[in-house]
Amino acid sequence: MSVKIAVLETIHDAGLEVLALTSNVEHFEGLSRAELLSVIHDYDVIILKSNIQVDREFLERAQALKIVARAGVGVDNIDCDLLEEKGIKLITTPTGNTISTAEFTIGLIMNLIRRMPEINTAVQNNDFRRHLYEGRELSQLSIGIVGLGNTGMAVARRLSPFGCKLYGCDRTMRRETIFADLGGKMVETIDEMLEHIDVLTLHVPSTDKTSNMVNESVFNRMKKGSFLINTARGDIVNKKDLIEALDNGVIASAALDVIHPEPPYNAAPEQHDFSHALINHPRILFTPHIAASTNDAQKRMSLQIAEEIKAFFSD
């Protein structure tokens, strides 16, 4: 019998073409939750990203489910304990978007320290007074990286040749030697790096321990005029405290690829009335969760998922 696969969110065609050779692949992108719950009852595999909640209600409807395939890294939208309880395999792609996210992070850092958003706004208003927009050299800055998993280490490797000072914080400390080889100093807690750094970049998952981790206490210990980068998860940063830090000048500017709650990424402007205080702040560069949105990363993740699904059903 052919394996039945339901694609609930769009992924790259490369992996789907591989799966279609041996499986029955059906598409349900764009359906409401109620509509999805009505169609998932007899599928062996579901493929999704971060928008669909796989919770008890979902799994009670998906009676035939054997695999949940998540194209990406974070699993905060999936009840992993319940998957394990039910014997359902979880597939993720922890290295698939590492390069794209790391490169995007470097781009955000450069945009902030050279004040690109401000400059772009100025010139669009016919203001070319370049003396108003002196930036900073990356080589003269100290960068604090919170989370030294695949993405955090990829960021460190790309920053090291610029000559900036690197500080890293990771709960496991298992990559201390590798980080030191890049010229970085590992610390056990975020507090130990705050007074030294000019840029704080976040690369940790959303958990009970990391939720609101970057808050008033953190901002109060940072240098005045520091920069914040978040390409991880929106709830890691306390919204109210960030706005206050921006308004009082502790944070010169912030680049956020994620916010909490997240906007409706698949809806056209006329289809929603979403608003968020962080999006419209004049010193925030906001991008709609696109750090991993390169053709290269999406193709890589799609193929990784396809190979793991094939391997599971060939055993």
PDB file of C-alpha atoms in Angstrom:
ATOM      1  CA  MET A   1       0.000   0.000   0.000  1.00  0.00           C
ATOM      2  CA  SER A   2       1.284   3.457  -0.910  1.00  0.00           C
ATOM      3  CA  VAL A   3       2.244   5.769   1.938  1.00  0.00           C
ATOM      4  CA  LYS A   4      -0.206   8.666   2.267  1.00  0.00           C
ATOM      5  CA  ILE A   5       1.463  12.035   2.834  1.00  0.00           C
ATOM      6  CA  ALA A   6      -0.365  15.281   3.607  1.00  0.00           C
ATOM      7  CA  VAL A   7       1.512  18.514   2.919  1.00  0.00           C
ATOM      8  CA  LEU A   8      -0.004  21.104   5.264  1.00  0.00           C
ATOM      9  CA  GLU A   9       2.438  23.956   4.635  1.00  0.00           C
ATOM     10  CA  THR A  10       4.425  24.715   1.502  1.00  0.00           C
ATOM     11  CA  ILE A  11       7.894  23.209   1.192  1.00  0.00           C
ATOM     12  CA  HIS A  12      10.314  23.073  -1.735  1.00  0.00           C
ATOM     13  CA  ASP A  13       9.277  20.876  -4.662  1.00  0.00           C
ATOM     14  CA  ALA A  14      12.577  18.955  -4.700  1.00  0.00           C
ATOM     15  CA  GLY A  15      11.711  16.719  -1.767  1.00  0.00           C
ATOM     16  CA  LEU A  16       8.077  16.352  -2.777  1.00  0.00           C
ATOM     17  CA  GLU A  17       9.139  15.108  -6.205  1.00  0.00           C
ATOM     18  CA  VAL A  18      11.261  12.436  -4.529  1.00  0.00           C
ATOM     19  CA  LEU A  19       8.375  11.375  -2.295  1.00  0.00           C
ATOM     20  CA  ALA A  20       5.869  11.322  -5.159  1.00  0.00           C
ATOM     21  CA  LEU A  21       7.844   8.532  -6.834  1.00  0.00           C
ATOM     22  CA  THR A  22       6.807   6.055  -4.141  1.00  0.00           C
ATOM     23  CA  SER A  23       4.053   7.742  -2.117  1.00  0.00           C
ATOM     24  CA  ASN A  24       0.672   9.388  -2.507  1.00  0.00           C
ATOM     25  CA  VAL A  25       1.360  13.086  -1.827  1.00  0.00           C
ATOM     26  CA  GLU A  26      -1.636  15.377  -1.336  1.00  0.00           C
ATOM     27  CA  HIS A  27      -1.643  19.118  -0.688  1.00  0.00           C
ATOM     28  CA  PHE A  28      -3.674  20.988   1.932  1.00  0.00           C
ATOM     29  CA  GLU A  29      -1.797  24.284   2.169  1.00  0.00           C
ATOM     30  CA  GLY A  30      -3.902  27.259   3.192  1.00  0.00           C
ATOM     31  CA  LEU A  31      -6.721  25.355   4.896  1.00  0.00           C
ATOM     32  CA  SER A  32      -8.162  26.545   8.180  1.00  0.00           C
ATOM     33  CA  ARG A  33      -7.584  24.456  11.291  1.00  0.00           C
ATOM     34  CA  ALA A  34     -11.154  23.171  11.185  1.00  0.00           C
ATOM     35  CA  GLU A  35     -10.707  22.132   7.567  1.00  0.00           C
ATOM     36  CA  LEU A  36      -7.419  20.376   8.350  1.00  0.00           C
ATOM     37  CA  LEU A  37      -8.944  18.476  11.243  1.00  0.00           C
ATOM     38  CA  SER A  38     -11.585  17.130   8.889  1.00  0.00           C
ATOM     39  CA  VAL A  39      -9.113  15.662   6.367  1.00  0.00           C
ATOM     40  CA  ILE A  40      -6.100  14.318   8.296  1.00  0.00           C
ATOM     41  CA  HIS A  41      -7.645  11.149   9.698  1.00  0.00           C
ATOM     42  CA  ASP A  42      -6.023   8.610   7.355  1.00  0.00           C
ATOM     43  CA  TYR A  43      -2.601  10.048   6.496  1.00  0.00           C
ATOM     44  CA  ASP A  44       0.615   8.296   7.475  1.00  0.00           C
ATOM     45  CA  VAL A  45       2.748  11.455   7.284  1.00  0.00           C
ATOM     46  CA  ILE A  46       2.110  15.160   7.677  1.00  0.00           C
ATOM     47  CA  ILE A  47       4.598  17.789   6.520  1.00  0.00           C
ATOM     48  CA  LEU A  48       4.470  21.262   8.052  1.00  0.00           C
ATOM     49  CA  LYS A  49       6.482  24.259   9.212  1.00  0.00           C
ATOM     50  CA  SER A  50       5.737  26.464  12.223  1.00  0.00           C
ATOM     51  CA  ASN A  51       2.195  27.767  11.761  1.00  0.00           C
ATOM     52  CA  ILE A  52       0.118  24.665  12.490  1.00  0.00           C
ATOM     53  CA  GLN A  53      -0.336  23.483  16.063  1.00  0.00           C
ATOM     54  CA  VAL A  54       0.080  19.741  16.481  1.00  0.00           C
ATOM     55  CA  ASP A  55      -1.622  19.226  19.828  1.00  0.00           C
ATOM     56  CA  ARG A  56      -3.853  16.617  21.454  1.00  0.00           C
ATOM     57  CA  GLU A  57      -6.918  17.614  19.436  1.00  0.00           C
ATOM     58  CA  PHE A  58      -4.933  17.364  16.199  1.00  0.00           C
ATOM     59  CA  LEU A  59      -3.430  13.977  17.029  1.00  0.00           C
ATOM     60  CA  GLU A  60      -6.767  12.531  18.117  1.00  0.00           C
ATOM     61  CA  ARG A  61      -8.031  13.209  14.592  1.00  0.00           C
ATOM     62  CA  ALA A  62      -4.880  11.905  12.868  1.00  0.00           C
ATOM     63  CA  GLN A  63      -5.472   8.276  13.792  1.00  0.00           C
ATOM     64  CA  ALA A  64      -3.180   6.784  11.122  1.00  0.00           C
ATOM     65  CA  LEU A  65      -0.273   9.150  11.716  1.00  0.00           C
ATOM     66  CA  LYS A  66       3.223   7.678  11.892  1.00  0.00           C
ATOM     67  CA  ILE A  67       5.430  10.718  11.136  1.00  0.00           C
ATOM     68  CA  VAL A  68       5.276  14.446  11.781  1.00  0.00           C
ATOM     69  CA  ALA A  69       7.853  16.082   9.491  1.00  0.00           C
ATOM     70  CA  ARG A  70       8.773  19.636  10.441  1.00  0.00           C
ATOM     71  CA  ALA A  71      10.676  21.600   7.783  1.00  0.00           C
ATOM     72  CA  GLY A  72      12.811  23.627  10.155  1.00  0.00           C
ATOM     73  CA  VAL A  73      14.270  23.544  13.631  1.00  0.00           C
ATOM     74  CA  GLY A  74      11.873  24.885  16.264  1.00  0.00           C
ATOM     75  CA  VAL A  75       9.167  22.550  17.537  1.00  0.00           C
ATOM     76  CA  ASP A  76       7.263  24.896  19.847  1.00  0.00           C
ATOM     77  CA  ASN A  77       4.146  24.280  17.719  1.00  0.00           C
ATOM     78  CA  ILE A  78       4.343  20.514  18.285  1.00  0.00           C
ATOM     79  CA  ASP A  79       3.500  18.529  21.428  1.00  0.00           C
ATOM     80  CA  CYS A  80       6.644  16.393  21.335  1.00  0.00           C
ATOM     81  CA  ASP A  81       5.823  14.532  24.565  1.00  0.00           C
ATOM     82  CA  LEU A  82       2.497  13.439  23.133  1.00  0.00           C
ATOM     83  CA  LEU A  83       4.168  12.289  19.908  1.00  0.00           C
ATOM     84  CA  GLU A  84       6.513  10.119  21.939  1.00  0.00           C
ATOM     85  CA  GLU A  85       3.619   8.777  24.000  1.00  0.00           C
ATOM     86  CA  LYS A  86       1.775   7.777  20.835  1.00  0.00           C
ATOM     87  CA  GLY A  87       4.878   6.359  19.135  1.00  0.00           C
ATOM     88  CA  ILE A  88       4.813   8.926  16.333  1.00  0.00           C
ATOM     89  CA  LYS A  89       8.195   9.810  14.832  1.00  0.00           C
ATOM     90  CA  LEU A  90       9.227  13.468  14.681  1.00  0.00           C
ATOM     91  CA  ILE A  91      11.476  14.544  11.817  1.00  0.00           C
ATOM     92  CA  THR A  92      13.150  17.960  11.867  1.00  0.00           C
ATOM     93  CA  THR A  93      15.919  19.550   9.809  1.00  0.00           C
ATOM     94  CA  PRO A  94      18.300  21.013  12.415  1.00  0.00           C
ATOM     95  CA  THR A  95      21.060  21.836   9.928  1.00  0.00           C
ATOM     96  CA  GLY A  96      18.988  22.583   6.841  1.00  0.00           C
ATOM     97  CA  ASN A  97      18.644  26.327   7.363  1.00  0.00           C
ATOM     98  CA  THR A  98      21.775  26.960   9.439  1.00  0.00           C
ATOM     99  CA  ILE A  99      23.763  28.723   6.720  1.00  0.00           C
ATOM    100  CA  SER A 100      20.888  30.912   5.561  1.00  0.00           C
ATOM    101  CA  THR A 101      20.004  31.991   9.098  1.00  0.00           C
ATOM    102  CA  ALA A 102      23.636  32.700   9.986  1.00  0.00           C
ATOM    103  CA  GLU A 103      24.178  34.778   6.848  1.00  0.00           C
ATOM    104  CA  PHE A 104      20.943  36.655   7.479  1.00  0.00           C
ATOM    105  CA  THR A 105      22.055  37.402  11.036  1.00  0.00           C
ATOM    106  CA  ILE A 106      25.325  38.888   9.795  1.00  0.00           C
ATOM    107  CA  GLY A 107      23.354  41.000   7.344  1.00  0.00           C
ATOM    108  CA  LEU A 108      21.116  42.314  10.118  1.00  0.00           C
ATOM    109  CA  ILE A 109      24.110  43.201  12.278  1.00  0.00           C
ATOM    110  CA  MET A 110      25.699  45.118   9.415  1.00  0.00           C
ATOM    111  CA  ASN A 111      22.437  46.901   8.650  1.00  0.00           C
ATOM    112  CA  LEU A 112      22.106  48.118  12.227  1.00  0.00           C
ATOM    113  CA  ILE A 113      25.669  49.178  12.955  1.00  0.00           C
ATOM    114  CA  ARG A 114      25.823  51.110   9.656  1.00  0.00           C
ATOM    115  CA  ARG A 115      22.341  52.569  10.304  1.00  0.00           C
ATOM    116  CA  MET A 116      20.918  51.427   6.979  1.00  0.00           C
ATOM    117  CA  PRO A 117      17.208  51.657   7.919  1.00  0.00           C
ATOM    118  CA  GLU A 118      17.625  55.287   9.045  1.00  0.00           C
ATOM    119  CA  ILE A 119      19.642  56.178   5.960  1.00  0.00           C
ATOM    120  CA  ASN A 120      17.113  54.573   3.640  1.00  0.00           C
ATOM    121  CA  THR A 121      14.276  56.557   5.217  1.00  0.00           C
ATOM    122  CA  ALA A 122      16.288  59.780   5.002  1.00  0.00           C
ATOM    123  CA  VAL A 123      17.199  59.524   1.332  1.00  0.00           C
ATOM    124  CA  GLN A 124      13.644  58.578   0.408  1.00  0.00           C
ATOM    125  CA  ASN A 125      12.716  61.930   1.950  1.00  0.00           C
ATOM    126  CA  ASN A 126      15.366  63.716  -0.142  1.00  0.00           C
ATOM    127  CA  ASP A 127      17.717  64.111   2.847  1.00  0.00           C
ATOM    128  CA  PHE A 128      21.325  63.358   1.869  1.00  0.00           C
ATOM    129  CA  ARG A 129      23.164  64.788   4.889  1.00  0.00           C
ATOM    130  CA  ARG A 130      25.570  61.889   5.272  1.00  0.00           C
ATOM    131  CA  HIS A 131      27.351  63.427   8.266  1.00  0.00           C
ATOM    132  CA  LEU A 132      24.279  62.587  10.356  1.00  0.00           C
ATOM    133  CA  TYR A 133      24.717  58.857   9.921  1.00  0.00           C
ATOM    134  CA  GLU A 134      28.111  57.731  11.147  1.00  0.00           C
ATOM    135  CA  GLY A 135      28.085  54.041  11.923  1.00  0.00           C
ATOM    136  CA  ARG A 136      30.390  51.565  13.634  1.00  0.00           C
ATOM    137  CA  GLU A 137      33.054  49.177  12.348  1.00  0.00           C
ATOM    138  CA  LEU A 138      32.298  45.551  13.055  1.00  0.00           C
ATOM    139  CA  SER A 139      35.974  44.940  13.795  1.00  0.00           C
ATOM    140  CA  GLN A 140      35.766  47.305  16.759  1.00  0.00           C
ATOM    141  CA  LEU A 141      32.721  45.714  18.367  1.00  0.00           C
ATOM    142  CA  SER A 142      32.103  42.926  20.850  1.00  0.00           C
ATOM    143  CA  ILE A 143      29.353  40.487  19.923  1.00  0.00           C
ATOM    144  CA  GLY A 144      27.446  38.347  22.410  1.00  0.00           C
ATOM    145  CA  ILE A 145      25.951  35.152  20.984  1.00  0.00           C
ATOM    146  CA  VAL A 146      23.290  33.481  23.125  1.00  0.00           C
ATOM    147  CA  GLY A 147      22.957  29.848  22.113  1.00  0.00           C
ATOM    148  CA  LEU A 148      25.861  28.022  20.491  1.00  0.00           C
ATOM    149  CA  GLY A 149      24.020  25.298  18.659  1.00  0.00           C
ATOM    150  CA  ASN A 150      24.285  24.868  14.906  1.00  0.00           C
ATOM    151  CA  THR A 151      23.156  28.400  14.052  1.00  0.00           C
ATOM    152  CA  GLY A 152      24.963  30.191  16.862  1.00  0.00           C
ATOM    153  CA  MET A 153      28.244  28.515  15.949  1.00  0.00           C
ATOM    154  CA  ALA A 154      27.706  29.285  12.258  1.00  0.00           C
ATOM    155  CA  VAL A 155      27.270  32.947  13.193  1.00  0.00           C
ATOM    156  CA  ALA A 156      30.465  32.826  15.263  1.00  0.00           C
ATOM    157  CA  ARG A 157      32.453  31.289  12.391  1.00  0.00           C
ATOM    158  CA  ARG A 158      31.319  34.049  10.052  1.00  0.00           C
ATOM    159  CA  LEU A 159      31.992  36.837  12.537  1.00  0.00           C
ATOM    160  CA  SER A 160      35.458  35.666  13.547  1.00  0.00           C
ATOM    161  CA  PRO A 161      37.275  36.840  10.361  1.00  0.00           C
ATOM    162  CA  PHE A 162      35.977  40.382  10.900  1.00  0.00           C
ATOM    163  CA  GLY A 163      38.152  40.659  13.995  1.00  0.00           C
ATOM    164  CA  CYS A 164      35.392  41.502  16.454  1.00  0.00           C
ATOM    165  CA  LYS A 165      35.466  40.149  20.000  1.00  0.00           C
ATOM    166  CA  LEU A 166      33.146  37.213  20.538  1.00  0.00           C
ATOM    167  CA  TYR A 167      31.359  36.175  23.700  1.00  0.00           C
ATOM    168  CA  GLY A 168      29.206  33.070  23.804  1.00  0.00           C
ATOM    169  CA  CYS A 169      26.646  31.774  26.261  1.00  0.00           C
ATOM    170  CA  ASP A 170      25.308  28.234  26.107  1.00  0.00           C
ATOM    171  CA  ARG A 171      23.788  26.099  28.829  1.00  0.00           C
ATOM    172  CA  THR A 172      25.842  23.021  27.895  1.00  0.00           C
ATOM    173  CA  MET A 173      29.285  24.652  27.462  1.00  0.00           C
ATOM    174  CA  ARG A 174      30.097  21.653  25.225  1.00  0.00           C
ATOM    175  CA  ARG A 175      31.536  23.769  22.415  1.00  0.00           C
ATOM    176  CA  GLU A 176      33.818  25.862  24.600  1.00  0.00           C
ATOM    177  CA  THR A 177      37.012  24.601  22.928  1.00  0.00           C
ATOM    178  CA  ILE A 178      35.691  25.130  19.391  1.00  0.00           C
ATOM    179  CA  PHE A 179      34.459  28.603  20.324  1.00  0.00           C
ATOM    180  CA  ALA A 180      37.841  29.440  21.851  1.00  0.00           C
ATOM    181  CA  ASP A 181      39.539  28.404  18.602  1.00  0.00           C
ATOM    182  CA  LEU A 182      37.504  31.159  16.913  1.00  0.00           C
ATOM    183  CA  GLY A 183      38.845  33.659  19.423  1.00  0.00           C
ATOM    184  CA  GLY A 184      35.677  33.630  21.498  1.00  0.00           C
ATOM    185  CA  LYS A 185      35.158  33.586  25.241  1.00  0.00           C
ATOM    186  CA  MET A 186      32.472  31.273  26.596  1.00  0.00           C
ATOM    187  CA  VAL A 187      30.513  32.273  29.688  1.00  0.00           C
ATOM    188  CA  GLU A 188      27.971  30.269  31.656  1.00  0.00           C
ATOM    189  CA  THR A 189      25.268  32.933  31.963  1.00  0.00           C
ATOM    190  CA  ILE A 190      24.105  35.820  29.817  1.00  0.00           C
ATOM    191  CA  ASP A 191      24.738  38.233  32.704  1.00  0.00           C
ATOM    192  CA  GLU A 192      28.486  37.603  32.490  1.00  0.00           C
ATOM    193  CA  MET A 193      28.726  39.054  28.980  1.00  0.00           C
ATOM    194  CA  LEU A 194      26.310  41.984  29.059  1.00  0.00           C
ATOM    195  CA  GLU A 195      28.618  44.751  30.258  1.00  0.00           C
ATOM    196  CA  HIS A 196      31.218  43.811  27.623  1.00  0.00           C
ATOM    197  CA  ILE A 197      29.178  43.531  24.433  1.00  0.00           C
ATOM    198  CA  ASP A 198      27.898  45.978  21.831  1.00  0.00           C
ATOM    199  CA  VAL A 199      25.646  43.533  19.968  1.00  0.00           C
ATOM    200  CA  LEU A 200      23.457  40.792  21.443  1.00  0.00           C
ATOM    201  CA  THR A 201      22.260  38.121  19.011  1.00  0.00           C
ATOM    202  CA  LEU A 202      19.855  35.353  20.025  1.00  0.00           C
ATOM    203  CA  HIS A 203      19.934  31.743  18.811  1.00  0.00           C
ATOM    204  CA  VAL A 204      18.014  29.675  21.364  1.00  0.00           C
ATOM    205  CA  PRO A 205      14.712  27.784  21.098  1.00  0.00           C
ATOM    206  CA  SER A 206      11.489  28.871  22.737  1.00  0.00           C
ATOM    207  CA  THR A 207      11.123  27.055  26.059  1.00  0.00           C
ATOM    208  CA  ASP A 208       9.798  27.810  29.521  1.00  0.00           C
ATOM    209  CA  LYS A 209      13.339  28.829  30.492  1.00  0.00           C
ATOM    210  CA  THR A 210      13.984  31.127  27.528  1.00  0.00           C
ATOM    211  CA  SER A 211      10.587  32.851  27.407  1.00  0.00           C
ATOM    212  CA  ASN A 212      11.104  36.549  28.315  1.00  0.00           C
ATOM    213  CA  MET A 213      14.779  35.791  28.931  1.00  0.00           C
ATOM    214  CA  VAL A 214      15.793  39.144  27.438  1.00  0.00           C
ATOM    215  CA  ASN A 215      14.009  41.583  29.698  1.00  0.00           C
ATOM    216  CA  GLU A 216      14.479  44.750  31.737  1.00  0.00           C
ATOM    217  CA  SER A 217      17.150  43.100  33.879  1.00  0.00           C
ATOM    218  CA  VAL A 218      19.203  42.261  30.781  1.00  0.00           C
ATOM    219  CA  PHE A 219      18.769  45.662  29.150  1.00  0.00           C
ATOM    220  CA  ASN A 220      19.752  47.471  32.348  1.00  0.00           C
ATOM    221  CA  ARG A 221      23.151  45.758  32.289  1.00  0.00           C
ATOM    222  CA  MET A 222      23.947  46.465  28.641  1.00  0.00           C
ATOM    223  CA  LYS A 223      25.983  49.376  27.321  1.00  0.00           C
ATOM    224  CA  LYS A 224      24.011  52.421  26.269  1.00  0.00           C
ATOM    225  CA  GLY A 225      23.634  52.368  22.484  1.00  0.00           C
ATOM    226  CA  SER A 226      23.824  48.580  22.096  1.00  0.00           C
ATOM    227  CA  PHE A 227      22.171  46.571  19.322  1.00  0.00           C
ATOM    228  CA  LEU A 228      19.815  43.580  19.551  1.00  0.00           C
ATOM    229  CA  ILE A 229      19.307  40.853  16.924  1.00  0.00           C
ATOM    230  CA  ASN A 230      16.635  38.156  17.225  1.00  0.00           C
ATOM    231  CA  THR A 231      16.284  35.501  14.532  1.00  0.00           C
ATOM    232  CA  ALA A 232      15.202  32.824  17.020  1.00  0.00           C
ATOM    233  CA  ARG A 233      11.738  33.126  18.586  1.00  0.00           C
ATOM    234  CA  GLY A 234       9.705  36.207  19.436  1.00  0.00           C
ATOM    235  CA  ASP A 235       8.791  35.307  23.005  1.00  0.00           C
ATOM    236  CA  ILE A 236      12.456  35.263  24.059  1.00  0.00           C
ATOM    237  CA  VAL A 237      12.372  39.079  24.195  1.00  0.00           C
ATOM    238  CA  ASN A 238       9.985  40.946  26.483  1.00  0.00           C
ATOM    239  CA  LYS A 239       8.142  43.366  24.189  1.00  0.00           C
ATOM    240  CA  LYS A 240       7.404  46.046  26.783  1.00  0.00           C
ATOM    241  CA  ASP A 241      10.963  46.041  28.131  1.00  0.00           C
ATOM    242  CA  LEU A 242      12.475  46.245  24.637  1.00  0.00           C
ATOM    243  CA  ILE A 243      10.371  49.277  23.755  1.00  0.00           C
ATOM    244  CA  GLU A 244      11.474  50.970  26.970  1.00  0.00           C
ATOM    245  CA  ALA A 245      15.134  50.137  26.250  1.00  0.00           C
ATOM    246  CA  LEU A 246      14.803  51.601  22.753  1.00  0.00           C
ATOM    247  CA  ASP A 247      13.087  54.731  24.009  1.00  0.00           C
ATOM    248  CA  ASN A 248      15.709  55.403  26.684  1.00  0.00           C
ATOM    249  CA  GLY A 249      18.637  54.741  24.329  1.00  0.00           C
ATOM    250  CA  VAL A 250      20.034  51.614  25.971  1.00  0.00           C
ATOM    251  CA  ILE A 251      19.265  49.827  22.711  1.00  0.00           C
ATOM    252  CA  ALA A 252      20.189  51.993  19.723  1.00  0.00           C
ATOM    253  CA  SER A 253      18.235  49.768  17.361  1.00  0.00           C
ATOM    254  CA  ALA A 254      16.974  46.215  17.066  1.00  0.00           C
ATOM    255  CA  ALA A 255      16.560  43.807  14.167  1.00  0.00           C
ATOM    256  CA  LEU A 256      13.797  41.270  14.690  1.00  0.00           C
ATOM    257  CA  ASP A 257      12.961  38.439  12.327  1.00  0.00           C
ATOM    258  CA  VAL A 258      10.419  37.171  14.857  1.00  0.00           C
ATOM    259  CA  ILE A 259       7.866  38.690  17.218  1.00  0.00           C
ATOM    260  CA  HIS A 260       5.251  37.306  19.603  1.00  0.00           C
ATOM    261  CA  PRO A 261       2.557  36.723  18.653  1.00  0.00           C
ATOM    262  CA  GLU A 262       3.547  36.140  15.058  1.00  0.00           C
ATOM    263  CA  PRO A 263       1.626  37.827  12.237  1.00  0.00           C
ATOM    264  CA  PRO A 264      -0.458  35.893   9.678  1.00  0.00           C
ATOM    265  CA  TYR A 265       2.348  35.201   7.217  1.00  0.00           C
ATOM    266  CA  ASN A 266       0.115  33.705   4.549  1.00  0.00           C
ATOM    267  CA  ALA A 267      -2.608  36.361   4.538  1.00  0.00           C
ATOM    268  CA  ALA A 268      -2.704  39.348   2.196  1.00  0.00           C
ATOM    269  CA  PRO A 269      -2.964  42.776   3.902  1.00  0.00           C
ATOM    270  CA  GLU A 270      -6.659  43.082   3.105  1.00  0.00           C
ATOM    271  CA  GLN A 271      -7.308  39.735   4.795  1.00  0.00           C
ATOM    272  CA  HIS A 272      -6.195  40.679   8.306  1.00  0.00           C
ATOM    273  CA  ASP A 273      -5.984  43.544  10.789  1.00  0.00           C
ATOM    274  CA  PHE A 274      -2.849  42.421  12.638  1.00  0.00           C
ATOM    275  CA  SER A 275      -0.946  45.093  14.530  1.00  0.00           C
ATOM    276  CA  HIS A 276       2.036  44.953  16.862  1.00  0.00           C
ATOM    277  CA  ALA A 277       3.884  47.685  18.741  1.00  0.00           C
ATOM    278  CA  LEU A 278       7.316  46.412  17.680  1.00  0.00           C
ATOM    279  CA  ILE A 279       6.625  46.485  13.942  1.00  0.00           C
ATOM    280  CA  ASN A 280       6.073  50.226  13.774  1.00  0.00           C
ATOM    281  CA  HIS A 281       8.779  51.357  16.182  1.00  0.00           C
ATOM    282  CA  PRO A 282      11.136  53.728  14.309  1.00  0.00           C
ATOM    283  CA  ARG A 283      14.293  51.994  15.530  1.00  0.00           C
ATOM    284  CA  ILE A 284      13.250  48.437  14.809  1.00  0.00           C
ATOM    285  CA  LEU A 285      14.064  46.647  11.569  1.00  0.00           C
ATOM    286  CA  PHE A 286      11.422  43.933  11.303  1.00  0.00           C
ATOM    287  CA  THR A 287      11.408  41.080   8.804  1.00  0.00           C
ATOM    288  CA  PRO A 288       8.608  38.462   8.649  1.00  0.00           C
ATOM    289  CA  HIS A 289      10.445  35.325   9.834  1.00  0.00           C
ATOM    290  CA  ILE A 290      12.487  34.989   6.636  1.00  0.00           C
ATOM    291  CA  ALA A 291      15.985  34.208   7.944  1.00  0.00           C
ATOM    292  CA  ALA A 292      15.714  30.701   6.492  1.00  0.00           C
ATOM    293  CA  SER A 293      13.895  31.818   3.347  1.00  0.00           C
ATOM    294  CA  THR A 294      16.439  31.064   0.670  1.00  0.00           C
ATOM    295  CA  ASN A 295      15.918  28.639  -2.172  1.00  0.00           C
ATOM    296  CA  ASP A 296      19.046  26.799  -1.042  1.00  0.00           C
ATOM    297  CA  ALA A 297      17.848  26.229   2.519  1.00  0.00           C
ATOM    298  CA  GLN A 298      14.292  25.335   1.520  1.00  0.00           C
ATOM    299  CA  LYS A 299      15.531  22.795  -1.027  1.00  0.00           C
ATOM    300  CA  ARG A 300      17.983  21.306   1.473  1.00  0.00           C
ATOM    301  CA  MET A 301      15.316  20.897   4.158  1.00  0.00           C
ATOM    302  CA  SER A 302      12.832  19.423   1.705  1.00  0.00           C
ATOM    303  CA  LEU A 303      15.314  16.802   0.532  1.00  0.00           C
ATOM    304  CA  GLN A 304      16.359  15.973   4.104  1.00  0.00           C
ATOM    305  CA  ILE A 305      12.733  15.344   5.036  1.00  0.00           C
ATOM    306  CA  ALA A 306      12.157  13.200   1.957  1.00  0.00           C
ATOM    307  CA  GLU A 307      15.174  11.015   2.658  1.00  0.00           C
ATOM    308  CA  GLU A 308      14.153  10.432   6.284  1.00  0.00           C
ATOM    309  CA  ILE A 309      10.587   9.557   5.340  1.00  0.00           C
ATOM    310  CA  LYS A 310      11.824   7.108   2.690  1.00  0.00           C
ATOM    311  CA  ALA A 311      14.233   5.525   5.168  1.00  0.00           C
ATOM    312  CA  PHE A 312      11.490   5.094   7.777  1.00  0.00           C
ATOM    313  CA  PHE A 313       9.173   3.172   5.463  1.00  0.00           C
ATOM    314  CA  SER A 314      11.941   1.103   3.871  1.00  0.00           C
ATOM    315  CA  ASP A 315      13.111  -0.393   7.179  1.00  0.00           C
TER     316      ASP A 315
END
